[in-house]
Coordinates of C-alpha atoms in Angstrom, one line a residue:
Chain K
X18 CA 165.7 48.3 -110.1
X19 CA 162.7 48.4 -108.1
X20 CA 159.5 46.4 -109.5
X21 CA 157.9 49.9 -109.8
X22 CA 160.7 50.9 -112.1
X23 CA 160.5 48.9 -114.4
X24 CA 157.2 49.1 -115.4
X25 CA 158.0 53.0 -115.8
X26 CA 160.9 52.4 -117.3
X27 CA 159.8 50.4 -120.3
X28 CA 160.8 52.4 -123.0
X29 CA 163.9 52.0 -121.7
X30 CA 164.0 48.1 -123.7
X31 CA 164.8 49.7 -126.5
X32 CA 167.9 50.6 -125.3
X33 CA 171.0 48.4 -124.6
X34 CA 174.5 48.8 -123.0
X35 CA 176.8 48.5 -125.2
X36 CA 180.6 48.4 -124.9
X37 CA 182.2 51.7 -126.2
X38 CA 185.7 51.6 -127.6
X39 CA 186.9 55.4 -127.6
X40 CA 190.2 56.5 -128.9
X41 CA 192.4 57.7 -126.7
X42 CA 194.0 59.5 -129.9
X43 CA 192.2 62.3 -128.6
X44 CA 193.5 66.1 -130.3
X45 CA 193.5 67.7 -126.6
X46 CA 196.0 65.7 -125.0
X47 CA 198.8 63.5 -125.6
X48 CA 198.7 59.9 -124.8
X49 CA 201.5 57.3 -124.5
X50 CA 201.5 54.8 -127.4
X51 CA 201.3 52.0 -124.7
X52 CA 197.9 53.4 -123.6
X53 CA 195.2 50.5 -123.4
X54 CA 192.2 51.9 -124.9
X55 CA 189.3 53.3 -123.1
X56 CA 187.0 50.9 -121.8
X57 CA 183.7 52.9 -121.1
X58 CA 179.9 51.8 -120.7
X59 CA 176.9 53.8 -122.2
X60 CA 173.2 53.5 -122.7
X61 CA 172.6 53.9 -126.0
X62 CA 169.5 53.9 -128.1
X63 CA 169.4 51.8 -131.5
X64 CA 170.0 51.9 -134.5
X65 CA 171.8 55.7 -134.3
X66 CA 172.2 57.8 -130.8
X67 CA 171.8 61.5 -130.7
X68 CA 172.2 61.3 -126.9
X69 CA 174.9 63.1 -125.9
X70 CA 177.4 61.8 -123.0
X71 CA 178.3 65.1 -120.8
X72 CA 180.9 62.8 -119.1
X73 CA 183.4 62.6 -121.6
X74 CA 186.5 64.9 -121.7
X75 CA 186.3 68.0 -123.6
X76 CA 188.8 71.3 -124.2
X77 CA 188.0 72.7 -121.0
X78 CA 188.9 69.5 -118.7
X79 CA 192.5 70.2 -116.8
X80 CA 195.5 67.5 -117.0
X81 CA 194.3 66.6 -113.8
X82 CA 190.5 65.6 -114.4
X83 CA 192.1 63.6 -118.1
X84 CA 195.3 61.8 -116.2
X85 CA 192.4 60.2 -113.3
X86 CA 189.4 59.7 -116.0
X87 CA 192.0 57.8 -118.2
X88 CA 193.3 56.2 -114.8
X89 CA 189.6 55.0 -114.3
X90 CA 188.9 54.1 -117.9
X91 CA 191.7 51.6 -117.5
X92 CA 190.0 49.6 -115.2
X93 CA 187.1 49.8 -116.9
X94 CA 185.0 46.2 -117.8
X95 CA 186.4 45.1 -121.3
X96 CA 185.7 42.2 -123.3
X97 CA 189.0 40.3 -124.3
X98 CA 189.2 38.6 -127.5
X99 CA 188.1 35.2 -125.8
X100 CA 185.0 36.7 -124.6
X101 CA 186.0 37.5 -121.3
X102 CA 185.2 40.3 -119.2
X103 CA 188.1 41.8 -117.3
X104 CA 188.1 45.1 -115.2
X105 CA 185.5 45.6 -112.4
X106 CA 184.8 49.2 -112.9
X107 CA 181.9 50.7 -115.2
X108 CA 181.7 54.1 -116.2
X109 CA 178.5 55.8 -115.8
X110 CA 177.3 58.0 -118.6
X111 CA 176.5 61.9 -118.0
X112 CA 173.1 62.9 -119.5
X113 CA 171.0 65.9 -118.6
X114 CA 168.5 64.1 -117.4
X115 CA 167.9 61.0 -116.0
X116 CA 165.0 60.1 -117.7
X117 CA 165.0 62.1 -120.5
X118 CA 165.0 59.2 -123.1
X119 CA 162.7 57.0 -121.5
X120 CA 158.6 56.4 -122.4
X121 CA 155.7 55.3 -120.4
X122 CA 153.6 56.4 -118.3
X123 CA 151.4 59.4 -118.5
X124 CA 153.1 61.3 -115.6
X125 CA 156.5 60.2 -116.7
X126 CA 155.6 62.0 -120.5
X127 CA 154.4 65.3 -118.4
X128 CA 158.3 65.7 -117.6
X129 CA 159.8 64.9 -120.3
X130 CA 158.0 67.4 -122.4
X131 CA 158.8 69.7 -119.8
X132 CA 162.1 72.0 -120.0
X133 CA 163.2 70.3 -116.7
X134 CA 167.5 70.0 -116.7
X135 CA 169.7 68.1 -114.1
X136 CA 170.7 70.6 -111.6
X137 CA 174.7 69.1 -112.3
X138 CA 174.2 69.4 -116.3
X139 CA 171.9 72.9 -116.4
X140 CA 175.0 75.1 -117.6
X141 CA 175.6 74.5 -121.5
X142 CA 178.8 76.4 -121.4
X143 CA 181.3 73.4 -121.1
X144 CA 184.1 74.3 -117.9
X145 CA 181.7 76.5 -116.4
X146 CA 179.5 74.5 -114.6
X147 CA 180.1 71.0 -113.2
X148 CA 182.6 68.8 -115.1
X149 CA 182.6 65.6 -114.0
X150 CA 182.5 62.0 -114.5
X151 CA 181.3 59.1 -112.6
X152 CA 182.8 55.2 -112.2
X153 CA 181.2 52.6 -110.2
X154 CA 182.5 49.1 -108.8
X155 CA 179.5 47.0 -108.3
X156 CA 181.1 44.1 -106.6
X157 CA 183.0 46.2 -103.8
X158 CA 179.9 48.7 -103.7
X159 CA 181.5 51.8 -104.6
X160 CA 181.5 55.0 -107.1
X161 CA 184.4 57.2 -107.5
X162 CA 183.5 60.8 -109.0
X163 CA 186.1 63.1 -110.6
X164 CA 184.7 66.7 -110.7
X165 CA 186.5 70.1 -112.0
X166 CA 184.5 73.1 -110.2
X167 CA 183.8 76.0 -112.9
X168 CA 183.6 79.5 -112.1
X169 CA 179.9 79.5 -112.0
X170 CA 179.8 77.8 -108.6
X171 CA 180.9 80.3 -106.8
X172 CA 180.3 80.6 -103.1
X173 CA 183.0 82.3 -100.6
X174 CA 184.9 84.6 -103.0
X175 CA 187.1 82.4 -105.3
X176 CA 185.9 79.4 -103.7
X177 CA 183.2 76.5 -104.5
X178 CA 179.9 77.0 -103.0
X179 CA 179.3 75.0 -99.7
X180 CA 175.9 74.2 -101.7
X181 CA 178.2 73.1 -105.0
X182 CA 180.2 70.6 -102.6
X183 CA 176.8 69.0 -100.9
X184 CA 175.4 68.8 -104.9
X185 CA 178.6 66.8 -105.8
X186 CA 178.4 64.5 -102.6
X187 CA 174.6 63.8 -102.9
X188 CA 175.6 62.9 -106.6
X189 CA 178.0 60.4 -105.9
X190 CA 176.6 59.2 -102.7
X191 CA 173.0 58.8 -104.4
X192 CA 174.9 57.0 -107.7
X193 CA 176.8 54.5 -105.1
X194 CA 172.9 54.2 -103.4
X195 CA 171.1 53.4 -106.5
X196 CA 173.1 50.3 -107.8
X197 CA 170.9 48.1 -106.7
X198 CA 167.4 49.9 -107.1
X199 CA 166.0 53.3 -106.9
X200 CA 166.6 55.5 -103.8
X201 CA 165.8 59.2 -102.4
X202 CA 168.0 61.0 -99.9
X203 CA 167.2 60.9 -96.8
X204 CA 170.0 62.5 -94.6
X205 CA 173.6 64.2 -95.7
X206 CA 175.9 65.0 -92.8
X207 CA 179.0 66.6 -93.9
X208 CA 181.9 68.0 -92.6
X209 CA 183.8 71.1 -94.8
X210 CA 187.1 70.7 -93.8
X211 CA 188.7 72.7 -96.6
X212 CA 187.8 75.1 -99.0
X213 CA 188.0 74.2 -102.7
X214 CA 189.0 76.9 -105.1
X215 CA 187.3 77.1 -108.2
X216 CA 188.5 75.8 -111.2
X217 CA 190.0 72.6 -109.0
X218 CA 189.5 69.1 -109.5
X219 CA 188.8 66.8 -106.9
X220 CA 187.9 62.9 -106.0
X221 CA 184.5 61.8 -104.6
X222 CA 184.9 58.3 -103.1
X223 CA 182.1 56.8 -101.8
X224 CA 181.4 53.1 -100.2
X225 CA 178.2 51.2 -99.2
X226 CA 178.9 51.0 -95.3
X227 CA 176.1 48.9 -94.3
X228 CA 172.4 48.1 -95.9
X229 CA 169.1 47.7 -93.0
X230 CA 166.0 47.0 -95.2
X231 CA 165.3 50.0 -97.4
X232 CA 168.1 52.1 -95.5
X233 CA 171.4 52.3 -97.2
X234 CA 174.1 53.9 -95.1
X235 CA 177.0 55.5 -97.2
X236 CA 180.3 56.9 -96.7
X237 CA 182.2 59.6 -98.4
X238 CA 185.4 61.8 -98.6
X239 CA 186.3 64.8 -100.9
X240 CA 190.1 64.8 -101.8
X241 CA 192.4 66.2 -103.9
X242 CA 193.5 64.5 -107.0
X243 CA 196.4 62.8 -105.3
X244 CA 194.5 61.9 -102.1
X245 CA 196.7 63.8 -99.4
X246 CA 194.4 66.8 -99.0
X247 CA 190.8 66.2 -97.0
X248 CA 188.3 68.8 -98.3
X249 CA 184.9 67.1 -97.2
X250 CA 184.0 64.0 -95.1
X251 CA 180.3 63.2 -95.2
X252 CA 177.8 60.0 -94.8
X253 CA 174.6 60.0 -96.5
X254 CA 171.4 57.7 -96.1
X255 CA 169.3 57.0 -98.4
X256 CA 165.7 55.2 -98.8
X257 CA 165.1 52.5 -101.5
X258 CA 161.6 54.1 -103.2
X259 CA 159.0 53.0 -106.0
X260 CA 159.5 55.8 -108.3
X261 CA 156.2 55.2 -109.4
X262 CA 154.9 57.0 -106.2
X263 CA 157.0 59.9 -106.6
X264 CA 156.2 60.6 -110.1
X265 CA 152.3 60.4 -108.9
X266 CA 153.1 63.3 -106.1
X267 CA 152.2 60.8 -103.0
Chain T
X13 CA 182.4 92.2 -89.7
X14 CA 185.6 90.7 -88.7
X15 CA 188.6 93.3 -88.3
X16 CA 190.3 91.6 -91.8
X17 CA 187.2 92.2 -93.7
X18 CA 187.4 95.9 -93.2
X19 CA 190.4 96.1 -94.5
X20 CA 189.4 93.9 -97.8
X21 CA 186.3 95.6 -97.9
X22 CA 187.8 99.6 -98.1
X23 CA 186.1 99.9 -101.2
X24 CA 182.8 99.5 -99.7
X25 CA 183.3 102.9 -98.0
X26 CA 181.8 104.0 -101.3
X27 CA 178.9 102.4 -100.8
X28 CA 175.9 103.8 -98.6
X29 CA 172.8 102.0 -97.3
X30 CA 170.0 103.1 -98.6
X31 CA 166.1 102.8 -98.0
X32 CA 164.6 101.8 -101.4
X33 CA 160.8 102.9 -102.0
X34 CA 159.9 100.4 -104.6
X35 CA 156.4 100.5 -105.6
X36 CA 153.9 97.6 -105.7
X37 CA 152.0 98.7 -108.3
X38 CA 153.7 96.7 -110.4
X39 CA 152.3 95.3 -114.0
X40 CA 152.8 91.6 -112.8
X41 CA 150.3 91.5 -110.4
X42 CA 147.6 93.8 -108.4
X43 CA 147.8 94.7 -104.7
X44 CA 144.8 96.4 -103.0
X45 CA 145.1 100.2 -102.3
X46 CA 145.5 99.6 -98.6
X47 CA 149.1 97.2 -99.0
X48 CA 151.8 99.8 -97.7
X49 CA 154.7 100.5 -100.0
X50 CA 157.5 97.8 -100.1
X51 CA 160.3 98.6 -97.7
X52 CA 163.7 97.5 -98.3
X53 CA 167.2 97.9 -98.0
X54 CA 170.3 98.0 -100.8
X55 CA 173.6 98.3 -101.0
X56 CA 173.9 100.8 -103.6
X57 CA 176.9 102.7 -104.9
X58 CA 176.7 106.7 -105.6
X59 CA 176.1 108.6 -107.7
X60 CA 173.9 105.9 -109.8
X61 CA 174.0 102.6 -110.1
X62 CA 173.6 99.6 -112.5
X63 CA 174.1 97.3 -110.0
X64 CA 171.1 94.7 -110.1
X65 CA 169.3 93.3 -107.4
X66 CA 168.0 90.1 -108.5
X67 CA 166.1 89.5 -104.9
X68 CA 163.3 91.7 -106.1
X69 CA 159.8 90.4 -108.1
X70 CA 159.7 90.0 -111.7
X71 CA 157.8 88.0 -114.2
X72 CA 158.3 84.4 -113.3
X73 CA 157.0 85.0 -109.7
X74 CA 154.3 83.0 -108.5
X75 CA 151.7 84.5 -106.3
X76 CA 153.1 82.6 -103.3
X77 CA 156.7 83.6 -103.7
X78 CA 154.7 87.3 -104.1
X79 CA 152.6 87.1 -101.3
X80 CA 155.5 86.1 -98.9
X81 CA 157.6 88.6 -100.3
X82 CA 155.2 91.2 -99.5
X83 CA 154.2 89.8 -96.5
X84 CA 157.6 90.0 -95.2
X85 CA 158.8 93.6 -96.7
X86 CA 155.6 94.8 -95.0
X87 CA 157.6 94.0 -91.5
X88 CA 160.5 95.5 -93.0
X89 CA 162.6 98.7 -91.3
X90 CA 161.2 102.1 -92.6
X91 CA 161.7 105.7 -91.3
X92 CA 158.6 107.2 -90.0
X93 CA 158.3 110.9 -91.1
X94 CA 159.3 111.9 -87.1
X95 CA 162.2 110.2 -88.1
X96 CA 161.8 107.3 -86.1
X97 CA 162.5 103.5 -87.5
X98 CA 160.0 101.0 -87.4
X99 CA 159.8 97.3 -88.2
X100 CA 162.7 94.7 -87.4
X101 CA 163.0 92.6 -90.7
X102 CA 165.3 93.8 -93.5
X103 CA 165.8 92.6 -97.0
X104 CA 169.0 91.5 -98.2
X105 CA 169.7 92.4 -101.8
X106 CA 170.8 89.9 -104.3
X107 CA 173.8 90.2 -106.6
X108 CA 175.3 87.4 -108.6
X109 CA 178.5 88.0 -106.9
X110 CA 179.0 88.8 -103.1
X111 CA 182.2 91.1 -103.8
X112 CA 181.7 91.8 -107.7
X113 CA 181.3 95.5 -106.5
X114 CA 183.9 96.0 -103.6
X115 CA 187.5 97.2 -104.5
X116 CA 190.8 96.8 -102.2
X117 CA 193.5 94.6 -102.3
X118 CA 195.5 92.7 -104.8
X119 CA 193.7 89.2 -104.2
X120 CA 190.2 90.6 -104.5
X121 CA 191.4 92.4 -107.7
X122 CA 192.3 89.5 -109.5
X123 CA 189.0 87.5 -108.6
X124 CA 186.8 90.5 -109.8
X125 CA 188.4 90.1 -112.7
X126 CA 187.5 86.4 -113.6
X127 CA 183.9 85.1 -114.7
X128 CA 182.9 83.9 -111.2
X129 CA 179.2 84.1 -110.2
X130 CA 177.7 83.2 -107.3
X131 CA 176.4 79.3 -107.4
X132 CA 173.0 80.4 -107.2
X133 CA 172.7 83.2 -109.3
X134 CA 174.2 81.6 -112.5
X135 CA 171.5 81.0 -114.4
X136 CA 170.8 83.8 -116.5
X137 CA 167.1 83.2 -117.7
X138 CA 164.6 84.3 -114.7
X139 CA 162.7 81.5 -113.3
X140 CA 164.9 79.0 -114.5
X141 CA 167.3 78.6 -111.2
X142 CA 166.8 79.9 -108.0
X143 CA 164.5 82.8 -107.5
X144 CA 164.9 83.9 -103.8
X145 CA 164.8 86.7 -101.5
X146 CA 166.5 86.9 -97.9
X147 CA 165.0 89.0 -94.8
X148 CA 167.0 89.2 -91.8
X149 CA 166.0 90.3 -88.0
X150 CA 169.7 91.2 -86.5
X151 CA 167.6 91.7 -82.8
X152 CA 166.1 87.9 -83.1
X153 CA 169.4 86.5 -84.9
X154 CA 166.8 85.3 -87.5
X155 CA 166.6 85.0 -91.3
X156 CA 163.9 83.7 -93.6
X157 CA 164.5 82.8 -97.4
X158 CA 161.6 82.5 -100.0
X159 CA 162.6 80.4 -102.8
X160 CA 160.9 79.2 -105.8
X161 CA 162.6 76.7 -107.4
X162 CA 163.0 76.4 -111.2
X163 CA 162.8 73.3 -113.8
X164 CA 166.9 73.5 -114.1
X165 CA 167.6 72.5 -110.5
X166 CA 165.9 68.6 -111.2
X167 CA 167.3 66.0 -109.4
X168 CA 164.4 62.8 -109.2
X169 CA 162.3 63.2 -112.0
X170 CA 160.0 65.9 -111.7
X171 CA 161.6 67.0 -108.0
X172 CA 164.6 69.5 -107.0
X173 CA 167.8 67.9 -106.4
X174 CA 168.8 66.8 -102.9
X175 CA 172.1 69.1 -103.7
X176 CA 169.8 72.4 -105.0
X177 CA 168.1 71.9 -101.4
X178 CA 171.4 72.1 -99.6
X179 CA 172.6 74.9 -101.3
X180 CA 169.5 76.3 -100.0
X181 CA 169.6 75.9 -96.5
X182 CA 173.5 76.9 -96.7
X183 CA 172.9 80.0 -97.9
X184 CA 169.6 81.0 -95.8
X185 CA 172.1 79.3 -92.8
X186 CA 175.4 81.3 -94.1
X187 CA 173.3 84.0 -94.0
X188 CA 172.1 84.0 -90.5
X189 CA 175.5 83.0 -89.2
X190 CA 177.4 86.2 -91.0
X191 CA 175.2 88.7 -89.3
X192 CA 178.0 89.3 -86.7
X193 CA 181.1 88.9 -89.3
X194 CA 182.5 86.7 -91.8
X195 CA 182.2 82.8 -91.3
X196 CA 182.6 79.7 -93.5
X197 CA 180.3 76.4 -93.3
X198 CA 181.7 73.7 -91.2
X199 CA 178.7 71.3 -91.2
X200 CA 176.0 70.8 -92.5
X201 CA 173.3 68.0 -91.0
X202 CA 170.4 67.6 -93.4
X203 CA 167.1 65.8 -93.0
X204 CA 165.1 65.0 -96.0
X205 CA 161.7 64.5 -95.3
X206 CA 159.1 65.4 -97.9
X207 CA 160.5 66.0 -102.1
X208 CA 160.3 69.2 -103.4
X209 CA 158.6 69.5 -106.6
X210 CA 160.1 71.8 -109.3
X211 CA 158.3 74.8 -109.9
X212 CA 157.5 75.0 -105.8
X213 CA 157.7 77.9 -103.8
X214 CA 159.2 77.1 -99.8
X215 CA 160.3 79.2 -97.3
X216 CA 163.2 78.7 -95.0
X217 CA 163.7 79.6 -91.5
X218 CA 166.8 80.1 -89.7
X219 CA 168.2 80.7 -86.5
X220 CA 171.0 81.1 -84.3
X221 CA 170.5 78.5 -81.8
X222 CA 174.2 79.5 -80.0
X223 CA 177.3 80.8 -79.9
X224 CA 180.4 79.3 -78.5
X225 CA 183.6 81.3 -79.3
X226 CA 184.7 81.3 -83.3
X227 CA 181.2 78.5 -83.5
X228 CA 177.9 79.6 -84.7
X229 CA 175.3 76.9 -84.6
X230 CA 172.2 77.2 -86.6
X231 CA 168.7 75.8 -86.7
X232 CA 167.1 75.7 -90.2
X233 CA 163.5 74.5 -91.7
X234 CA 162.1 74.3 -95.3
X235 CA 158.5 74.4 -95.2
X236 CA 155.4 75.0 -97.4
X237 CA 154.9 78.6 -97.9
X238 CA 151.7 78.1 -95.4
X239 CA 154.1 76.0 -93.2
X240 CA 151.9 72.9 -92.8
X241 CA 154.2 71.0 -94.9
X242 CA 158.1 70.4 -93.3
X243 CA 160.0 69.4 -96.4
X244 CA 163.4 69.3 -94.8
X245 CA 165.2 70.4 -91.6
X246 CA 169.0 70.9 -90.9
X247 CA 171.2 72.1 -88.6
X248 CA 174.4 74.0 -89.3
X249 CA 177.6 75.1 -88.2
X250 CA 180.2 78.1 -89.2
X251 CA 182.9 79.2 -88.1
X252 CA 184.1 82.9 -88.0
X253 CA 187.0 83.2 -90.6
X254 CA 189.2 86.0 -91.3
X255 CA 188.4 86.7 -95.5
X256 CA 191.7 87.6 -96.0
X257 CA 193.6 84.5 -95.0
X258 CA 190.8 82.9 -97.4
X259 CA 192.0 84.9 -100.4
X260 CA 195.3 84.4 -99.8
X261 CA 194.3 80.6 -100.1
X262 CA 195.7 80.1 -96.1

């Protein structure tokens, strides 16, 4: 994280990163007895939490979402009995604000007091807007997003709005770009190859192509769950920022 | 409109284009007595309408939105007493689905029966999401969008999400590209120059740069209301489509 970010996020000192063992014996879908426990990482405050992680399965997730979620969860970091860590991927918890639960700084406090919500989490009805979960692989500088596009995301009749697709791309490319510090989008160049029907699940794969000073160049593709259909490809450029300056409006 | 679109939109034959005279003596803001009547165009069914045009002022619009709305309305086409038409601009009515009130075609009917909503109109609370109005100038092949960015569009703390900005750009460039027929987005190339604070009003100006066969190239810039601050610039490429094929999923 950028140095400035550390000051702003002083409240985050109270937060700890926990490995959350989440039973796959969930009523909404059946899992074979050989399925390993789901492994994910979540930022949770102590001693107890009322923070909702929206990136966990709910009853609106279709079978493709659940399959992909299960697959990447199986690749996630988990501590073995011997104390060693296995798995290169980590699940990113999905809150409805980036900084809602951090404290520190008059500017941040003002924002917290507002009613602002993350654009991708501003629909309360499960399944109606974006349903998604992000996984990152820090070593390989990759991020994968699994998205289910609800009926409130329409652009062309029956299909997902170009802006909604751009929103998903900005989110996943931004996630991988921010692995080494706070960033802001500088450029998105998006090729729309094949329309996405409402209700569809897509996989968004991103990787850091190169880093030049403050510039982080990201590659991105949006495909069908089995990877056979390319819906969209994109490049993204992000700039490292001092988030204090953003909050101060400089 | 494309030939195929004519068939799909057969139900639109029942719709007529009306000039709507809307009194500016609205309680939410004061207007000088010299203000001309607001002139706008709306697609309304006969004999009476329950269709809501969301692109009309409401109590959440700030003074900059209202000023800009008033300005472009003053440039809109209006029929004089002598029967002549003056003004080159037209207001585009803002519904919460593109085809909600059209009939015809089994595929279209299926879509109408669904709960789908236009991505830019999927928040019911006025002022919380996108508030916007579009004006087109067919002769100059231009479209202007006036947008107020609500608190549910957050990306970076206190600022509008890059995907929400892309959504606004896709909408306004798509509007100007569709002046001569149905289109789909093929490319968006967006440069984010200066972040947009939540609650801010921005003006999005677009123009058709050139047309090559099915390809329509659009230029776009997003500025502050007075035009002095460039938030974003973009190019867009749209392809003319037969909307029947889209509805059939081809």
